[in-house]
N, CA and C atoms as an extended XYZ file, in Angstrom:
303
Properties=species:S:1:pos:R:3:atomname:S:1:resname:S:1:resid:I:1 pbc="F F F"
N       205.083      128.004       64.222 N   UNK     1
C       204.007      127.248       63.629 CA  UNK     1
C       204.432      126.827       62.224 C   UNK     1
N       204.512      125.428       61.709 N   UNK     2
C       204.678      125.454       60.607 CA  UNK     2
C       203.652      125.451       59.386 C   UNK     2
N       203.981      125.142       58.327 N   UNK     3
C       203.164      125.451       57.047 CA  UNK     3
C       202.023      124.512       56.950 C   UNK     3
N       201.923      123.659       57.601 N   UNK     4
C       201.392      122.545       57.392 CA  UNK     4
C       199.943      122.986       58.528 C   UNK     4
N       200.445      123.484       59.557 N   UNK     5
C       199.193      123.978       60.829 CA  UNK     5
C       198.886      125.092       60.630 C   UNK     5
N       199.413      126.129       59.682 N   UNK     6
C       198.716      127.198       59.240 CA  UNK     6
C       197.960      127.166       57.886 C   UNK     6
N       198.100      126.249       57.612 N   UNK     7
C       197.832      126.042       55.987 CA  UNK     7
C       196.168      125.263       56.339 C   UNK     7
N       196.088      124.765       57.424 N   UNK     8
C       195.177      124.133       58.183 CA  UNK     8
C       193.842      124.834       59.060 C   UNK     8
N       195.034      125.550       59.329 N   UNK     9
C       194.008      126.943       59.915 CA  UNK     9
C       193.431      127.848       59.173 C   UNK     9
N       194.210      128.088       58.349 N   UNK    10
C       193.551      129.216       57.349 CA  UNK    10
C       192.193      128.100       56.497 C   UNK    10
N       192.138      127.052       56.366 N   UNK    11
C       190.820      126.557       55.969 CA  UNK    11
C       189.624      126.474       56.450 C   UNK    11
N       190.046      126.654       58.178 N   UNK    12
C       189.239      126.844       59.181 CA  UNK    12
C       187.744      128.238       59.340 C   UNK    12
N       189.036      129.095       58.597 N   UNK    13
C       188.908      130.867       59.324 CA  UNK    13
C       187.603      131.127       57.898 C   UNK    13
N       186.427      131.190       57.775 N   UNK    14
C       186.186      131.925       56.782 CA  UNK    14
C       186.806      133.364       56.489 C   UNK    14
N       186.286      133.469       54.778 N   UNK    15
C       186.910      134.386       54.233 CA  UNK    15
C       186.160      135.854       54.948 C   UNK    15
N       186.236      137.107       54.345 N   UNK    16
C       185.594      138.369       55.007 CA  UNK    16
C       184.782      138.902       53.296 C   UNK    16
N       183.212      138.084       53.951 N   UNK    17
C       182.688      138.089       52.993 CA  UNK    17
C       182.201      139.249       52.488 C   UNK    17
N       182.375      140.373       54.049 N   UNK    18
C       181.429      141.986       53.831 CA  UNK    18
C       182.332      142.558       53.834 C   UNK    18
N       183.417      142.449       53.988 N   UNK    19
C       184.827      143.479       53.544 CA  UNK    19
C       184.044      144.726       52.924 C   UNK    19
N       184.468      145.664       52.820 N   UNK    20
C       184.499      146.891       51.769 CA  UNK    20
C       184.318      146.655       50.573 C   UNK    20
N       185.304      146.094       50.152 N   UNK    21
C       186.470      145.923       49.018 CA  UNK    21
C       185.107      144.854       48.325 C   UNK    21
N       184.597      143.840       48.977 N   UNK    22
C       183.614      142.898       48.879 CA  UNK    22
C       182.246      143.383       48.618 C   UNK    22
N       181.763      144.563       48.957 N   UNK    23
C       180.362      144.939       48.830 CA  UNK    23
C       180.666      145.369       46.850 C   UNK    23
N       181.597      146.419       46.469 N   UNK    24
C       181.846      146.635       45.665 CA  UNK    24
C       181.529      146.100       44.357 C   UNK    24
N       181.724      146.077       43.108 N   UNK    25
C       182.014      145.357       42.004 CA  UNK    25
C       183.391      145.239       42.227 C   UNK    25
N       183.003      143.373       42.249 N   UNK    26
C       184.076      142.332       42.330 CA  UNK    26
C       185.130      142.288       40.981 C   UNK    26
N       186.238      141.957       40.892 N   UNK    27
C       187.321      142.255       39.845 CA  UNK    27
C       186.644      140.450       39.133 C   UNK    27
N       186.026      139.497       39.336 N   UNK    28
C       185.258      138.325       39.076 CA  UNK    28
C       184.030      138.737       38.540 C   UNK    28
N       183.930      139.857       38.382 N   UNK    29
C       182.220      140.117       37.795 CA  UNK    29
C       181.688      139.517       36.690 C   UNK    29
N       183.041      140.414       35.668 N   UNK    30
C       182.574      139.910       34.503 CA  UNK    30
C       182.933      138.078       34.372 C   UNK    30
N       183.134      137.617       35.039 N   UNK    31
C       183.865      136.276       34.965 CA  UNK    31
C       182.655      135.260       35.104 C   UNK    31
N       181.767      135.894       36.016 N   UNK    32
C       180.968      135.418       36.826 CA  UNK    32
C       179.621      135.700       36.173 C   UNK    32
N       179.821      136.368       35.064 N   UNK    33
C       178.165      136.774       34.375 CA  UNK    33
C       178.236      135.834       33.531 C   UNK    33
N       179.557      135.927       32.862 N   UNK    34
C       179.556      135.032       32.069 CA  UNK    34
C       179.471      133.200       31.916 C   UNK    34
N       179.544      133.056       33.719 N   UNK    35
C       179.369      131.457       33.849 CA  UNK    35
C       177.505      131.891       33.973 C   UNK    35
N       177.353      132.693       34.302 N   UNK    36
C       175.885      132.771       34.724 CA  UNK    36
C       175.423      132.549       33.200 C   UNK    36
N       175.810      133.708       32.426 N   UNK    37
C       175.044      133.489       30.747 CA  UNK    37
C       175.257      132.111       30.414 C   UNK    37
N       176.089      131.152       30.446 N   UNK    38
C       176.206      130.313       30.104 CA  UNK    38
C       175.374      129.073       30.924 C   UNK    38
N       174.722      129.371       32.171 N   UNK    39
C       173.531      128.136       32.322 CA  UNK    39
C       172.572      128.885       32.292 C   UNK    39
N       172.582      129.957       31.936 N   UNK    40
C       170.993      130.333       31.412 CA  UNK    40
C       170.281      129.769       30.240 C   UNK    40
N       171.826      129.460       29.139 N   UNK    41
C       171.017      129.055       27.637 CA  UNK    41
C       171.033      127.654       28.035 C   UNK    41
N       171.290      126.455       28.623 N   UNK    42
C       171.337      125.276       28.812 CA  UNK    42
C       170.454      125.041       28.851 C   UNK    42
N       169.141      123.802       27.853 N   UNK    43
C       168.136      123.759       28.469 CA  UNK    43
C       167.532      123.354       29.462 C   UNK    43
N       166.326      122.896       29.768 N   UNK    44
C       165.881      122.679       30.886 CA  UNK    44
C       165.226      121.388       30.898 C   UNK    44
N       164.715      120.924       32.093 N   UNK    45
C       163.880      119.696       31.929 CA  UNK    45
C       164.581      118.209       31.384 C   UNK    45
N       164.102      117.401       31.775 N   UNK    46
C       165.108      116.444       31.199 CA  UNK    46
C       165.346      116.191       30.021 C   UNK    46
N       166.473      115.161       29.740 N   UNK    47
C       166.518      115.239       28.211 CA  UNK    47
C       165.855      114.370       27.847 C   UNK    47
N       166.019      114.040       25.977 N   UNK    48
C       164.846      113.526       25.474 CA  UNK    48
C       165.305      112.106       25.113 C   UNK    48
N       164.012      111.431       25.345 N   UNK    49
C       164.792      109.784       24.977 CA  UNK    49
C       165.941      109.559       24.069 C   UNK    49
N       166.700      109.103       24.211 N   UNK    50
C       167.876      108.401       22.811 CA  UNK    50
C       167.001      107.076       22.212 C   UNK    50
N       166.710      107.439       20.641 N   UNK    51
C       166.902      106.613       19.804 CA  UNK    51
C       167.631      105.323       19.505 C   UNK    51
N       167.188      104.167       19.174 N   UNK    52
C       168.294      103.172       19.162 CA  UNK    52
C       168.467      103.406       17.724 C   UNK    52
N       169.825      103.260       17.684 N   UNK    53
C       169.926      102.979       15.847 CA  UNK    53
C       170.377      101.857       15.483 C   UNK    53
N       170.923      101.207       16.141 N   UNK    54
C       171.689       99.810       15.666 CA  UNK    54
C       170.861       98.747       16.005 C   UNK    54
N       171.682       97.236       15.434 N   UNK    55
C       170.882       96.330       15.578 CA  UNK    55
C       170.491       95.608       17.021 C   UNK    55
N       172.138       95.928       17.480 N   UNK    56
C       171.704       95.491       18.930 CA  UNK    56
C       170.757       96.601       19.731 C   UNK    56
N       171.041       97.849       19.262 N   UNK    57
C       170.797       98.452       20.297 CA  UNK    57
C       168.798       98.482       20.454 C   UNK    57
N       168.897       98.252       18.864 N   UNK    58
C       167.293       97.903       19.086 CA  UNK    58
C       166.762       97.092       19.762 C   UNK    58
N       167.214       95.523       19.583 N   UNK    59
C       166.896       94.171       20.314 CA  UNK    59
C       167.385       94.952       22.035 C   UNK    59
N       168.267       95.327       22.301 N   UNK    60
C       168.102       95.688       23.603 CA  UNK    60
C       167.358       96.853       24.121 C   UNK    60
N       166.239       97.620       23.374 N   UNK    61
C       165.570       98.368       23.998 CA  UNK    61
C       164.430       97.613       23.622 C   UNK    61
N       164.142       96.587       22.610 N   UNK    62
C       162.666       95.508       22.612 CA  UNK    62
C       162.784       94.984       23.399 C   UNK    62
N       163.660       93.761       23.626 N   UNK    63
C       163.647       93.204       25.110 CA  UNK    63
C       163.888       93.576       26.355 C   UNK    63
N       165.180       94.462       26.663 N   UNK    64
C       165.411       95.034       27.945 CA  UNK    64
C       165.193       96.313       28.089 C   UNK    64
N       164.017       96.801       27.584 N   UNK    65
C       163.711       98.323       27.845 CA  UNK    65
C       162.633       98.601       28.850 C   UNK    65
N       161.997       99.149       28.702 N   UNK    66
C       161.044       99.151       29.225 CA  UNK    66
C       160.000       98.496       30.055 C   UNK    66
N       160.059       97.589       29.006 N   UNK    67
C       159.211       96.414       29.204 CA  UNK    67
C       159.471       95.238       29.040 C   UNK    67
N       160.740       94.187       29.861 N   UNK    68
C       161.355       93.419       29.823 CA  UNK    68
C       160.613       92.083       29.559 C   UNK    68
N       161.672       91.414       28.403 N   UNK    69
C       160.582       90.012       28.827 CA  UNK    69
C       161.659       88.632       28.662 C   UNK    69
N       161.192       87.593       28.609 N   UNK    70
C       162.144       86.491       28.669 CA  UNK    70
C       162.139       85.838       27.291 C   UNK    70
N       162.175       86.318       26.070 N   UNK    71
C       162.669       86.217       25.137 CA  UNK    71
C       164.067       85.843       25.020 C   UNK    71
N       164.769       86.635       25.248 N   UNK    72
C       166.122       86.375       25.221 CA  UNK    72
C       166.443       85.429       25.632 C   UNK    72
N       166.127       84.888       26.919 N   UNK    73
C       166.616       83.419       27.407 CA  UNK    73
C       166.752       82.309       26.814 C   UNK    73
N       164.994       82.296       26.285 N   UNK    74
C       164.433       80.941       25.014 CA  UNK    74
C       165.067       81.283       24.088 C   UNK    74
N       165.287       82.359       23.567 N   UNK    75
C       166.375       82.564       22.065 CA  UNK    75
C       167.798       81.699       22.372 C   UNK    75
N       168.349       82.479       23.436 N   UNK    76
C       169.687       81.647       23.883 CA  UNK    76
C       170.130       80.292       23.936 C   UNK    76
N       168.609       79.802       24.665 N   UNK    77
C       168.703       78.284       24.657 CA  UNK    77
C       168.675       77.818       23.269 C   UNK    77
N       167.732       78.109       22.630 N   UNK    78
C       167.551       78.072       21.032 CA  UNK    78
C       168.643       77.715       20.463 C   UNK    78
N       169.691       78.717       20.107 N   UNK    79
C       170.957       79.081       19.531 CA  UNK    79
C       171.730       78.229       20.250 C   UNK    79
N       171.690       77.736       21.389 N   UNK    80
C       172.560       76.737       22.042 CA  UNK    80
C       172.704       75.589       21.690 C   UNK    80
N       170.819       74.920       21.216 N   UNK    81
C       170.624       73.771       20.937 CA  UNK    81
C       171.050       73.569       19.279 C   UNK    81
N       171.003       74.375       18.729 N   UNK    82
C       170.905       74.837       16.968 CA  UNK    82
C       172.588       74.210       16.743 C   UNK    82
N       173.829       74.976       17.623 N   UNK    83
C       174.923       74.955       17.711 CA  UNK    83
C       175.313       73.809       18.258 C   UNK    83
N       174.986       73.063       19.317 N   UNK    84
C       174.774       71.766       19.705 CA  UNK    84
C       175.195       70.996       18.958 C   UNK    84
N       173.580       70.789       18.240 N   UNK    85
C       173.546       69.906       16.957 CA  UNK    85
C       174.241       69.972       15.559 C   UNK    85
N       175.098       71.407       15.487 N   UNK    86
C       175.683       71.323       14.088 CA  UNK    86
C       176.244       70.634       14.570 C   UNK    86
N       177.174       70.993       15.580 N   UNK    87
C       178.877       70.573       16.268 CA  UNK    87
C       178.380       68.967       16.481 C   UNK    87
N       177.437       68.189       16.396 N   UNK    88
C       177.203       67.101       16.824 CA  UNK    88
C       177.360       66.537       15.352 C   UNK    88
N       176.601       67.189       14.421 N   UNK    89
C       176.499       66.353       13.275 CA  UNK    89
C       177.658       66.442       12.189 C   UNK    89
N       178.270       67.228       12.557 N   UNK    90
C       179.736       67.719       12.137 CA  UNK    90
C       180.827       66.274       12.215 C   UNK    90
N       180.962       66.389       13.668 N   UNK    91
C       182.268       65.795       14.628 CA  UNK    91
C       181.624       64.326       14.492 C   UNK    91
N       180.147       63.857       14.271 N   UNK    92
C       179.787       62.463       14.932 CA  UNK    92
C       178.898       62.049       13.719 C   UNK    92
N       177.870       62.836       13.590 N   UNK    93
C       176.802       62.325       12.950 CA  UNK    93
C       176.917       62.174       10.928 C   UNK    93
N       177.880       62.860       11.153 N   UNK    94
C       178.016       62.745        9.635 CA  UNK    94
C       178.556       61.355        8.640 C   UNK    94
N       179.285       60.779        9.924 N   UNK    95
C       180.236       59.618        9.577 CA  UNK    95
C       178.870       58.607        9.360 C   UNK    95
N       178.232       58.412        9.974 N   UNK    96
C       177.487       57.480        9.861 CA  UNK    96
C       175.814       57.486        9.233 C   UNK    96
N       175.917       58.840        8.372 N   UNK    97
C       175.099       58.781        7.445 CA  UNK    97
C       174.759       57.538        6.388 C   UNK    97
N       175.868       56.871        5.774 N   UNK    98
C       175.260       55.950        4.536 CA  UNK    98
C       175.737       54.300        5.709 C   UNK    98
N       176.545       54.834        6.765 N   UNK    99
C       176.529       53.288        7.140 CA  UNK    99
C       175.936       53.159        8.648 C   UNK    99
N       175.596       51.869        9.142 N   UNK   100
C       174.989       51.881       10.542 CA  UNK   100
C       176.477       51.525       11.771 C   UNK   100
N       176.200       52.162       12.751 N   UNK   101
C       177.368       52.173       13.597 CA  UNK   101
C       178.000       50.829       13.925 C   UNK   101
């Protein structure tokens, strides 16, 4: 049999959970109190909201928190049209301030 079909089998076989040796204090005891002490102090219950602190992070819990709304969209368009028109009056509209086209 090689290593590969025993190595296979033995995943099969449970371990011998009532052994002797098993009823005993386990040589894992203390190992094992100590994962225990350690989710005992963890608290409980869920955790507590996070705070926004930043600028975005505020605008994204006013608009996309809770209580979502379509602000953002009309802002976007806003800022689209705003940018639009510099880049328009920049590149085009400026030339023909004091004269007619």
């Amino acid at each position: 049999m090689s290593f590969v079909t025993r190595r296979a089998l033995s995943t099969l076989i449970p371990p011998k959970v009532a052994s002797p040796t098993g009823l005993g204090a386990a040589k894992d005891a203390a190992r094992m109190s100590r994962v225990v002490s350690f989710y005992e102090k963890l608290p409980r219950g869920s955790a507590p909201e996070v705070q926004p602190k930043g600028i975005f992070q505020k605008y994204q819990a006013k608009h996309f928190g809770k209580n979502p709304t379509g602000k953002p969209i009309i802002q976007a368009i806003a800022f689209l049209v705003v940018i639009g028109y510099a880049q328009a009056y920049y590149f085009h509209l400026r030339h023909h301030k004091n004269n007619a086209h």
